[in-house]
Amino acid sequence: MIEDPKNRRPFIYYYIIVLVIMTALNFLVVPFIKEGQIKQVDYGTFMTMTEKGEISKVDIQTNQILFTGKNDNVIYKTGLMNDPGLTDRLHNAGVQFSSEIIRKESPLLSAIVSWVLPLAIFYFLWNRISKRMFDRNSANSLMFGGMGRSGAKIYVKSSEGIKFSDVAGEDEAKENLTEIVDYLHDPSKYKDIGASMPKGILLVGPPGTGKTMLAKAVAGEANVPFFSMSGSEFVEMFVGMGASKVRDLFKQAKEKAPCIVFIDEIDAIGKKRDGQIGGNDEREQTLNQLLTEMDGFEGNSGVMILAATNRPDALDPALTRPGRFDRQVVVEMPDIKGREEILKVHAKNKKFAPDVDFKVIAKKTAGMAGADLANILNEGAILAARAGRTEITMADLEEASEKVEMGPEKRSKVIADIDKKITAYHEAGHAVVNHILGGETKVHKITMIPRGPAGGYTMPLPAEERMYRSKKYFLNEMAEFYGGRAAEEIIFGKDQITTGASSDIKRASAIARFMVTQIGMTEKFGPILLDGTQDGDMFQRKYYSEETGKEIDDEVRRLLNEAYQKAIDILNTHRNKLEAVTKVLLEKETIMGPEFEAIMKNEHI
Ligand code: ADP
Ligand code: ZN
């Protein structure tokens, strides 16, 4: 089905919508308006008014009589009566009267009039409109100012000059792509020996990890032209535009081969179709055109198509078939070393104070992609410039990294003293529990400056980056999440606990349920998948009976209650530490890791 490039938009879909609206209007609104103006009277009144000559006009219909009052000009209606003398009386009274020409309506005729005719008119109009607006040539000249054709910025000269060395980390991806670079240097070498190259390669990875950069770098290294388009552009485009743009893109690319064609966010056009009525037709047409183009040229023609996506599994299988995007190159989130390298690449033409340590920033920024890191350095530079400094300091970068991660600081918001106090105890509670548990994470920073939705936050960092998480890790994490609520309860009392713990509770609960139902971390159930996706499942589903469901709830509750009790116990035992950390926090608003450790190690507290 997807292969058919002549696939038309489901105009019937629009037709039905219009028809439904019209019918509804007809039934609801029109009679309502009319009814409001017509006054109903009984037949006797009609007769009396006729005799008195108060009627100017009568219209005898099949099911009622409409008549107009002479003096008031009001339209009246009354029911039909078997009244043979009516016409004589009306004639004598000098009333102008008429009756409908009664015809036996043929059901066929009425069907044609009420259904087929509007359909035909609608189809005619629809075709006219879509031809006018979306036809490629008239589109260019009439309304889009050439956007459909080459007005789209699809051609970027390779002299933009991005090289592999500009892309930090991602060694594996780069290695995979070197072959392509070599091929683009000299396609005939591969052609002569009979080696067939892939036509399309999928760059698979989260946003901001450098997929576009890598594609540009392939073009840069091979010194060939780079054409690009983005899948998301097409979804909002007018009918027919996407397909025509794809056609133009490939026409240009073939003329300039060897070259790179890069399609960003290919999932926007290449999503698996979900079979719903009236899906995005523009998307399908664009996709079909792309498939047609890919099938239409030889494997060794020198046009190499790179496409980026975060979700290769969500792509239509037609796209990943052999001869299309049949090869994948994974572009990963950077690890700590990668993050440091990326920071250094982007630090090249910026000035830094001697205290700047990219290792520390790299450690803090686990989970951030290259784009975020580039953003941090830029934000840091802005902060330094705003403060009138000539060098970017570590403090600038710390602030910038938090800004990038959590959204801008809300310094202007005035916070009530009691809320400050609650926040301080709450955050200190998280930190103290973390420290006493002595698990795999260490407190990097505690702060009570609100950021994003959080009133304050405690940032634990892994002592070393691990690939796996242990059961112990999760047990500790749950207790640490509850450290905030537990501190509130101990200090302010059971009925003074606040909403400040809402996201902590959410996250702890998610961990507990995950442990029980998905990762087999309880003795009660053992290693079994109770809730999740098995091979072939589209969505997460429950693999348990109702009775087991109750047991799961009990087990989740037990894990959470134990974690909460653990937090309470720790903070009761170390209440003096909790107080000490809170005191410093209230003074300084922010405590960094080493200072926190010092407080915890101080034997006099
Ligand atoms: P994607 O296409 O994967 O969404 P981009 O290639 O558009 O990501 O990356 C956006 C920006 O992030 C780049 O312009 C670059 O500044 C920065 N960036 C991302 N990854 C890296 C990396 N590995 N090395 C250097 N800079 C990177
Ligand atoms: Zn909290």
XYZ file of C-alpha atoms and ligand atoms in Angstrom:
633
model
C 0.000 0.000 0.000
C 2.742 2.355 0.897
C 4.422 1.729 -2.427
C 1.685 3.317 -4.463
C 2.777 6.822 -5.349
C -0.638 7.640 -6.794
C -2.241 7.328 -3.423
C -4.819 10.128 -3.171
C -5.844 12.132 -0.184
C -9.048 10.829 1.396
C -11.271 13.589 0.180
C -14.322 11.552 1.242
C -13.145 12.182 4.768
C -13.491 15.920 4.421
C -16.727 15.506 2.548
C -18.286 13.562 5.376
C -17.229 16.169 7.898
C -18.828 18.954 5.866
C -21.956 16.892 5.298
C -22.345 16.152 8.978
C -21.993 19.811 9.856
C -24.514 20.830 7.214
C -27.024 18.221 8.300
C -26.657 19.213 11.908
C -27.220 22.846 11.012
C -30.247 21.923 9.011
C -31.833 19.908 11.769
C -30.958 22.000 14.743
C -30.462 25.579 13.823
C -32.614 26.325 10.792
C -35.940 25.080 12.203
C -35.090 26.845 15.397
C -34.741 30.160 13.642
C -37.886 29.660 11.612
C -39.936 28.426 14.543
C -39.131 31.573 16.396
C -40.914 33.674 13.775
C -43.955 31.545 13.030
C -46.919 31.701 15.352
C -49.027 28.604 15.707
C -52.810 29.017 16.012
C -55.763 26.650 15.937
C -57.915 26.082 12.896
C -60.803 28.031 14.404
C -58.689 31.173 14.608
C -57.690 30.644 10.985
C -61.362 30.403 9.990
C -62.336 33.462 12.013
C -59.482 35.526 10.629
C -60.410 34.493 7.090
C -63.986 35.599 7.627
C -62.952 38.923 9.130
C -60.659 39.528 6.173
C -57.615 39.758 8.370
C -55.512 37.539 6.138
C -53.484 38.683 3.186
C -51.868 35.516 1.913
C -52.309 31.772 2.373
C -49.956 28.958 1.479
C -51.462 25.491 1.720
C -48.692 22.994 2.163
C -48.742 19.205 2.337
C -48.763 19.091 6.098
C -49.719 22.564 7.284
C -51.168 25.894 6.271
C -49.078 29.021 6.478
C -50.815 32.381 6.375
C -49.900 36.002 6.829
C -51.855 38.464 8.936
C -52.985 41.575 7.011
C -52.505 44.042 9.856
C -49.585 42.653 11.801
C -47.718 40.936 8.926
C -47.055 37.998 11.250
C -46.764 34.547 9.720
C -49.129 32.022 11.303
C -49.376 28.317 10.869
C -52.102 25.828 11.551
C -52.746 22.161 10.855
C -54.566 20.834 7.805
C -58.268 19.994 8.091
C -60.595 18.170 5.795
C -62.290 21.420 4.804
C -63.779 21.251 1.279
C -65.234 24.774 1.523
C -61.907 26.379 2.283
C -60.950 27.386 -1.214
C -64.375 29.014 -1.799
C -64.194 30.984 1.406
C -60.656 32.129 0.707
C -61.686 33.177 -2.778
C -64.679 35.075 -1.434
C -62.545 36.818 1.132
C -60.236 37.970 -1.618
C -57.217 36.289 -0.135
C -54.271 35.525 -2.304
C -53.748 31.778 -1.905
C -51.717 28.975 -3.368
C -50.766 25.410 -2.696
C -47.672 23.329 -3.234
C -47.505 21.362 -6.391
C -47.686 17.972 -4.834
C -45.318 15.543 -6.407
C -44.597 12.053 -5.406
C -40.954 12.351 -4.575
C -38.960 9.575 -6.063
C -36.550 8.221 -3.463
C -33.856 7.995 -6.099
C -34.250 11.623 -7.065
C -34.206 12.779 -3.491
C -31.089 10.738 -2.785
C -29.397 12.287 -5.764
C -30.384 15.766 -4.730
C -29.410 15.460 -1.093
C -26.334 13.247 -1.303
C -24.812 12.934 -4.700
C -25.171 16.511 -5.808
C -23.349 18.012 -2.806
C -20.749 15.314 -3.211
C -20.181 16.215 -6.808
C -20.056 19.915 -6.054
C -17.715 19.343 -3.192
C -15.415 17.126 -5.196
C -15.332 19.657 -7.976
C -14.465 22.489 -5.622
C -11.940 20.435 -3.741
C -10.131 19.462 -6.896
C -10.128 22.996 -8.162
C -8.766 24.329 -4.928
C -6.097 21.743 -4.467
C -4.987 22.007 -8.084
C -4.785 25.754 -7.844
C -3.010 25.910 -4.582
C -0.805 22.933 -4.584
C 0.128 22.353 -8.150
C 3.840 22.604 -8.228
C 4.266 25.113 -10.973
C 1.471 27.457 -10.142
C 2.392 27.122 -6.507
C 5.807 28.469 -7.206
C 4.638 31.346 -9.260
C 1.450 32.140 -7.358
C 1.576 31.789 -3.672
C 4.758 30.327 -2.383
C 7.305 32.440 -4.100
C 9.266 29.469 -5.357
C 9.412 27.694 -2.046
C 8.551 24.333 -3.554
C 11.330 24.216 -6.002
C 14.853 25.201 -5.201
C 13.826 28.024 -2.873
C 14.310 25.523 -0.083
C 17.755 25.807 1.319
C 18.852 22.353 0.472
C 22.291 22.890 -0.897
C 25.142 23.549 1.482
C 28.632 23.799 0.135
C 31.064 21.312 1.567
C 33.318 24.279 2.212
C 31.384 24.747 5.445
C 34.264 22.521 6.312
C 33.113 20.419 9.240
C 35.548 17.574 9.741
C 35.506 14.451 11.868
C 37.857 16.171 14.290
C 35.115 18.694 15.085
C 32.912 15.909 16.333
C 34.198 14.892 19.730
C 33.807 11.363 21.052
C 31.664 9.130 18.833
C 34.735 7.213 17.687
C 32.724 4.179 16.734
C 30.320 6.140 14.562
C 33.206 7.917 12.903
C 34.938 4.633 12.204
C 31.786 3.273 10.581
C 31.506 6.311 8.389
C 35.121 6.418 7.174
C 34.263 3.757 4.634
C 31.601 6.023 3.201
C 34.065 8.884 3.002
C 36.488 6.713 1.096
C 33.729 5.641 -1.259
C 32.639 9.206 -1.949
C 36.238 10.143 -2.704
C 36.278 7.690 -5.549
C 33.037 5.842 -6.274
C 34.457 4.225 -9.408
C 36.989 2.292 -7.338
C 34.135 0.469 -5.651
C 32.062 0.205 -8.790
C 34.884 -1.383 -10.804
C 35.531 -4.097 -8.313
C 31.830 -4.814 -8.003
C 31.444 -3.815 -4.387
C 28.004 -2.452 -3.738
C 27.643 0.336 -1.273
C 24.564 0.989 0.828
C 22.286 3.650 -0.597
C 21.078 4.840 2.738
C 22.466 4.880 6.266
C 20.466 5.610 9.380
C 22.204 7.640 12.055
C 20.477 6.514 15.203
C 20.727 8.498 18.414
C 19.051 10.996 20.765
C 18.682 14.663 19.766
C 21.737 16.853 20.029
C 24.290 14.070 19.941
C 25.867 15.282 16.722
C 24.096 13.336 13.975
C 23.810 16.370 11.712
C 27.409 17.236 12.479
C 28.541 13.740 11.538
C 26.658 13.841 8.240
C 28.215 17.215 7.452
C 31.595 15.892 8.488
C 31.270 12.990 6.048
C 30.650 15.532 3.291
C 33.477 17.697 4.593
C 35.972 14.864 4.765
C 35.053 13.608 1.310
C 34.860 17.168 0.013
C 31.512 16.625 -1.679
C 28.303 18.708 -1.682
C 25.838 18.327 1.170
C 22.096 18.491 0.625
C 19.736 18.448 3.530
C 16.080 18.497 4.421
C 14.175 17.892 7.613
C 11.329 15.438 7.934
C 9.380 17.655 10.284
C 9.009 20.368 7.664
C 6.750 18.175 5.614
C 4.145 17.353 8.160
C 2.817 20.893 8.122
C 3.295 21.452 4.466
C 0.590 21.743 1.848
C -0.511 18.769 -0.132
C 1.903 17.842 -2.846
C 4.681 20.141 -1.700
C 6.650 17.519 0.181
C 6.768 15.071 -2.665
C 7.805 17.752 -5.089
C 10.529 18.921 -2.762
C 11.896 15.409 -2.480
C 11.864 15.163 -6.265
C 13.790 18.408 -6.632
C 16.235 17.448 -3.944
C 17.157 14.226 -5.657
C 17.261 15.844 -9.066
C 19.848 18.303 -7.820
C 21.724 15.628 -5.917
C 22.055 13.389 -8.953
C 23.460 16.276 -10.960
C 26.045 16.975 -8.277
C 27.036 13.373 -7.461
C 29.075 12.247 -5.636
C 27.326 13.950 -2.780
C 25.526 13.525 0.534
C 21.784 13.850 0.993
C 20.897 14.270 4.649
C 17.357 13.814 5.933
C 16.963 14.981 9.518
C 14.131 13.641 11.692
C 13.173 11.041 9.139
C 10.662 9.580 11.605
C 8.439 12.596 10.975
C 7.698 11.258 7.492
C 8.711 7.636 7.896
C 6.646 6.636 10.917
C 4.915 3.292 10.888
C 1.377 3.904 9.828
C -1.082 3.097 12.549
C -3.993 2.369 10.259
C -6.127 5.247 11.440
C -8.518 6.858 8.991
C -7.285 9.971 7.331
C -3.697 9.824 8.529
C -1.305 12.501 7.412
C -1.518 12.157 3.715
C 1.119 14.672 3.008
C 3.505 12.550 5.009
C 2.646 9.446 3.053
C 3.081 11.145 -0.275
C 6.440 12.471 0.811
C 7.506 9.070 2.041
C 6.349 7.402 -1.158
C 8.262 9.900 -3.209
C 11.367 9.266 -1.135
C 11.052 5.510 -1.620
C 10.520 5.970 -5.338
C 13.614 8.151 -5.579
C 15.723 5.696 -3.615
C 14.653 2.814 -5.805
C 15.200 4.902 -8.875
C 18.956 5.200 -8.800
C 21.785 2.752 -8.951
C 23.558 1.695 -5.807
C 26.824 3.086 -7.054
C 25.663 6.367 -8.472
C 27.570 8.332 -5.838
C 24.526 9.715 -4.036
C 24.754 8.684 -0.390
C 21.689 9.241 1.735
C 22.135 9.702 5.466
C 19.080 9.999 7.667
C 18.804 10.769 11.369
C 16.342 9.341 13.840
C 16.013 8.607 17.510
C 13.536 5.799 16.997
C 14.540 3.329 14.293
C 11.983 0.848 15.604
C 9.175 3.280 14.862
C 10.089 3.578 11.196
C 7.962 2.090 8.475
C 9.516 -1.234 7.478
C 9.431 -0.093 3.852
C 12.213 2.350 4.733
C 14.591 -0.139 6.285
C 14.250 -2.761 3.578
C 17.419 -3.864 1.740
C 18.398 -1.328 -0.883
C 17.058 1.515 1.211
C 18.179 2.413 4.737
C 19.587 -0.992 5.425
C 22.514 0.086 7.549
C 22.530 1.731 10.967
C 25.221 3.733 12.678
C 24.608 4.324 16.364
C 25.393 7.792 17.701
C 25.513 7.534 21.456
C 25.042 9.944 24.319
C 28.553 11.009 25.343
C 30.102 9.409 28.420
C 32.134 11.384 30.899
C 35.237 11.339 28.724
C 33.214 12.230 25.652
C 31.607 15.122 27.483
C 34.999 16.484 28.469
C 36.179 16.249 24.867
C 33.078 17.965 23.559
C 33.558 20.774 26.089
C 37.153 21.167 24.934
C 36.172 21.264 21.262
C 33.713 24.031 21.938
C 36.127 25.845 24.267
C 38.571 26.432 21.441
C 37.913 30.067 20.758
C 36.800 31.133 24.223
C 38.876 32.491 27.120
C 38.738 30.786 30.493
C 39.946 31.614 33.989
C 42.611 29.256 35.392
C 40.148 27.723 37.851
C 38.052 26.169 35.070
C 38.142 22.395 35.162
C 36.249 20.686 32.350
C 36.526 17.345 34.132
C 34.303 18.638 36.914
C 31.749 20.026 34.457
C 31.809 16.756 32.572
C 31.121 14.870 35.764
C 28.199 17.105 36.614
C 26.582 16.835 33.235
C 25.766 13.138 33.016
C 22.814 12.683 30.695
C 23.513 15.792 28.667
C 24.099 15.654 24.938
C 26.681 17.570 22.933
C 24.172 20.279 22.093
C 23.567 20.949 25.814
C 27.293 21.115 26.475
C 27.840 23.574 23.644
C 24.990 25.530 25.139
C 26.604 25.568 28.598
C 29.804 27.084 27.264
C 27.840 29.686 25.374
C 25.692 30.547 28.401
C 28.844 30.764 30.526
C 30.374 33.178 28.056
C 27.234 35.305 28.161
C 27.263 35.373 31.964
C 30.917 36.436 32.000
C 30.355 39.117 29.405
C 27.315 40.463 31.242
C 29.399 40.762 34.407
C 32.055 42.630 32.443
C 34.695 39.938 32.806
C 37.088 38.964 30.041
C 37.379 35.349 31.088
C 34.788 32.679 31.756
C 35.086 31.396 35.336
C 34.179 28.075 36.889
C 31.292 29.781 38.684
C 29.936 30.954 35.328
C 30.046 27.431 34.006
C 28.459 25.966 37.133
C 25.631 28.428 36.862
C 25.318 27.925 33.128
C 25.116 24.169 33.488
C 22.327 24.424 36.011
C 20.524 26.917 33.842
C 20.736 24.600 30.864
C 19.604 21.655 32.919
C 16.798 23.141 34.931
C 15.707 26.313 33.220
C 16.540 29.812 34.404
C 16.846 30.616 38.079
C 13.837 32.193 39.735
C 15.699 34.655 41.942
C 13.023 37.275 41.761
C 10.406 35.129 43.441
C 10.055 36.097 47.083
C 9.904 33.096 49.355
C 8.254 33.119 52.771
C 10.612 32.408 55.685
C 8.710 29.321 56.709
C 9.006 27.907 53.185
C 12.735 28.598 53.243
C 13.031 26.716 56.487
C 11.042 23.771 55.190
C 13.125 23.657 52.018
C 16.365 23.738 53.987
C 15.377 20.879 56.281
C 13.931 18.944 53.369
C 17.076 19.194 51.248
C 19.356 18.581 54.215
C 17.290 15.460 54.882
C 18.000 14.100 51.400
C 21.691 14.822 51.778
C 22.120 13.349 55.263
C 20.334 10.128 54.333
C 22.507 9.848 51.241
C 25.666 10.330 53.261
C 24.770 7.894 56.031
C 23.738 5.195 53.557
C 27.143 5.619 51.916
C 26.032 4.124 48.616
C 27.250 4.608 45.077
C 26.386 8.283 44.880
C 27.830 11.283 46.665
C 26.245 14.646 47.321
C 27.682 17.111 44.843
C 25.585 20.094 45.789
C 22.692 21.075 48.043
C 20.787 24.211 47.298
C 17.603 25.959 48.276
C 17.525 28.321 45.327
C 14.426 27.390 43.352
C 14.946 26.290 39.808
C 12.343 25.108 37.343
C 9.553 23.460 39.300
C 11.815 22.457 42.207
C 11.931 24.559 45.373
C 15.455 23.411 45.980
C 17.436 20.354 45.176
C 20.101 17.992 46.322
C 22.294 16.712 43.581
C 23.822 13.320 44.161
C 26.424 12.219 41.646
C 27.691 8.735 40.992
C 31.155 8.234 42.445
C 31.987 6.373 39.262
C 29.930 5.865 36.161
C 28.440 2.412 36.208
C 26.711 0.555 33.469
C 24.451 -1.434 35.787
C 22.292 -0.535 38.741
C 22.115 -2.854 41.719
C 19.187 -3.645 43.965
C 21.066 -1.929 46.786
C 21.337 1.166 44.619
C 17.571 1.329 44.227
C 16.908 0.620 47.909
C 19.244 3.469 48.863
C 17.763 5.759 46.264
C 14.224 5.258 47.585
C 15.319 6.042 51.150
C 17.172 9.126 49.883
C 14.089 10.346 48.062
C 12.151 10.003 51.312
C 14.856 11.854 53.275
C 13.113 15.135 52.452
C 9.649 14.149 53.639
C 11.116 12.344 56.675
C 12.990 15.472 57.759
C 9.803 17.522 57.465
C 7.921 15.035 59.614
C 10.614 14.873 62.311
C 11.139 18.621 62.569
C 7.670 20.045 61.976
C 5.433 17.171 63.033
C 3.299 14.570 61.304
C 0.561 16.969 60.242
C 2.904 19.675 58.987
C 4.346 17.685 56.111
C 4.129 19.506 52.763
C 3.646 19.110 49.059
C 7.380 19.701 48.649
C 7.854 15.943 48.533
C 5.523 15.297 45.611
C 8.114 14.508 42.992
C 10.199 12.530 45.517
C 7.193 10.333 46.230
C 6.484 9.893 42.557
C 10.033 8.841 41.822
C 10.353 6.504 44.805
C 7.061 4.831 43.881
C 8.197 4.378 40.297
C 11.396 2.702 41.484
C 9.525 0.327 43.782
C 7.081 -0.718 41.094
C 9.891 -1.104 38.594
C 11.773 -3.358 41.019
C 8.750 -5.553 41.571
C 7.156 -5.779 38.155
C 9.869 -5.257 35.620
C 13.301 -6.122 36.845
C 12.664 -9.041 39.161
C 14.308 -7.560 42.241
C 12.080 -8.924 44.977
C 12.323 -12.273 46.695
C 8.569 -12.503 46.800
C 8.129 -12.716 43.028
C 11.617 -13.542 41.845
C 12.954 -12.757 38.379
C 9.771 -12.391 36.394
C 8.341 -9.780 34.069
C 4.963 -8.844 35.482
C 4.409 -5.606 33.659
C 6.109 -4.482 30.507
C 6.678 -5.375 26.898
C 7.649 -8.786 25.670
C 8.759 -9.411 22.104
C 5.963 -8.452 19.788
C 4.124 -6.226 22.218
C 3.359 -2.748 20.983
C 2.514 -1.343 24.361
C 3.353 -2.087 27.943
C 0.920 -4.646 29.332
C 0.167 -6.538 32.488
C 1.246 -10.134 32.719
C -0.504 -10.973 35.946
C -3.844 -11.944 37.364
C -6.028 -9.820 39.581
C -4.914 -11.693 42.700
C -1.260 -11.151 41.817
C -2.119 -7.510 41.245
C -3.059 -7.173 44.889
C 0.141 -8.903 45.941
C 2.132 -6.535 43.748
C 0.517 -3.547 45.409
C 1.354 -4.992 48.822
C 4.952 -5.609 47.844
C 5.375 -2.123 46.389
C 3.890 -0.659 49.553
C 6.204 -2.754 51.722
C 9.301 -1.572 49.835
C 8.230 2.041 50.125
C 7.272 1.832 53.773
C 10.603 0.252 54.606
C 12.459 2.934 52.664
C 10.523 5.670 54.444
C 11.142 4.087 57.850
C 14.829 3.835 57.029
C 14.944 7.555 56.269
C 13.097 8.361 59.505
C 15.478 6.209 61.563
C 18.596 7.709 60.014
C 17.434 11.265 60.574
C 16.328 10.567 64.151
C 19.724 9.077 64.905
C 21.600 11.907 63.197
C 19.315 14.740 64.030
C 22.249 16.955 65.094
C 23.790 16.550 61.602
C 20.468 17.386 60.026
C 20.295 20.552 62.118
C 23.889 21.486 61.339
C 23.516 21.088 57.587
C 20.228 23.004 57.636
C 21.812 25.874 59.556
C 24.612 26.288 57.007
C 22.157 25.928 54.158
C 19.936 28.684 55.535
C 22.994 30.923 55.785
C 24.552 30.237 52.424
C 21.634 28.845 50.416
C 24.033 26.534 48.625
C 26.498 23.986 49.980
C 28.979 22.219 47.734
C 30.046 18.600 48.225
C 33.312 19.056 50.143
C 31.805 21.479 52.640
C 28.924 19.105 53.215
C 31.353 16.233 53.839
C 33.211 18.404 56.332
C 30.032 19.035 58.305
C 29.178 15.347 58.312
C 32.682 14.366 59.435
C 32.846 16.978 62.199
C 32.834 14.946 65.381
C 31.623 17.840 67.477
C 28.266 17.849 65.798
P 21.576 16.037 16.194
O 21.591 16.156 14.720
O 22.041 14.708 16.692
O 20.294 16.448 16.864
P 23.474 18.149 15.971
O 24.491 17.534 15.122
O 22.513 19.078 15.328
O 22.659 17.035 16.767
O 24.187 18.854 17.193
C 23.790 20.120 17.640
C 25.001 20.876 18.141
O 25.508 20.249 19.307
C 26.132 20.881 17.170
O 26.042 21.972 16.301
C 27.346 20.991 18.081
O 27.558 22.341 18.430
C 26.921 20.268 19.307
N 27.384 18.866 19.357
C 26.600 17.781 19.454
N 27.332 16.661 19.485
C 28.625 17.039 19.424
C 29.869 16.315 19.426
N 29.915 14.988 19.505
N 30.993 17.032 19.339
C 30.953 18.372 19.262
N 29.816 19.098 19.252
C 28.660 18.460 19.331
Zn 12.813 16.388 47.855
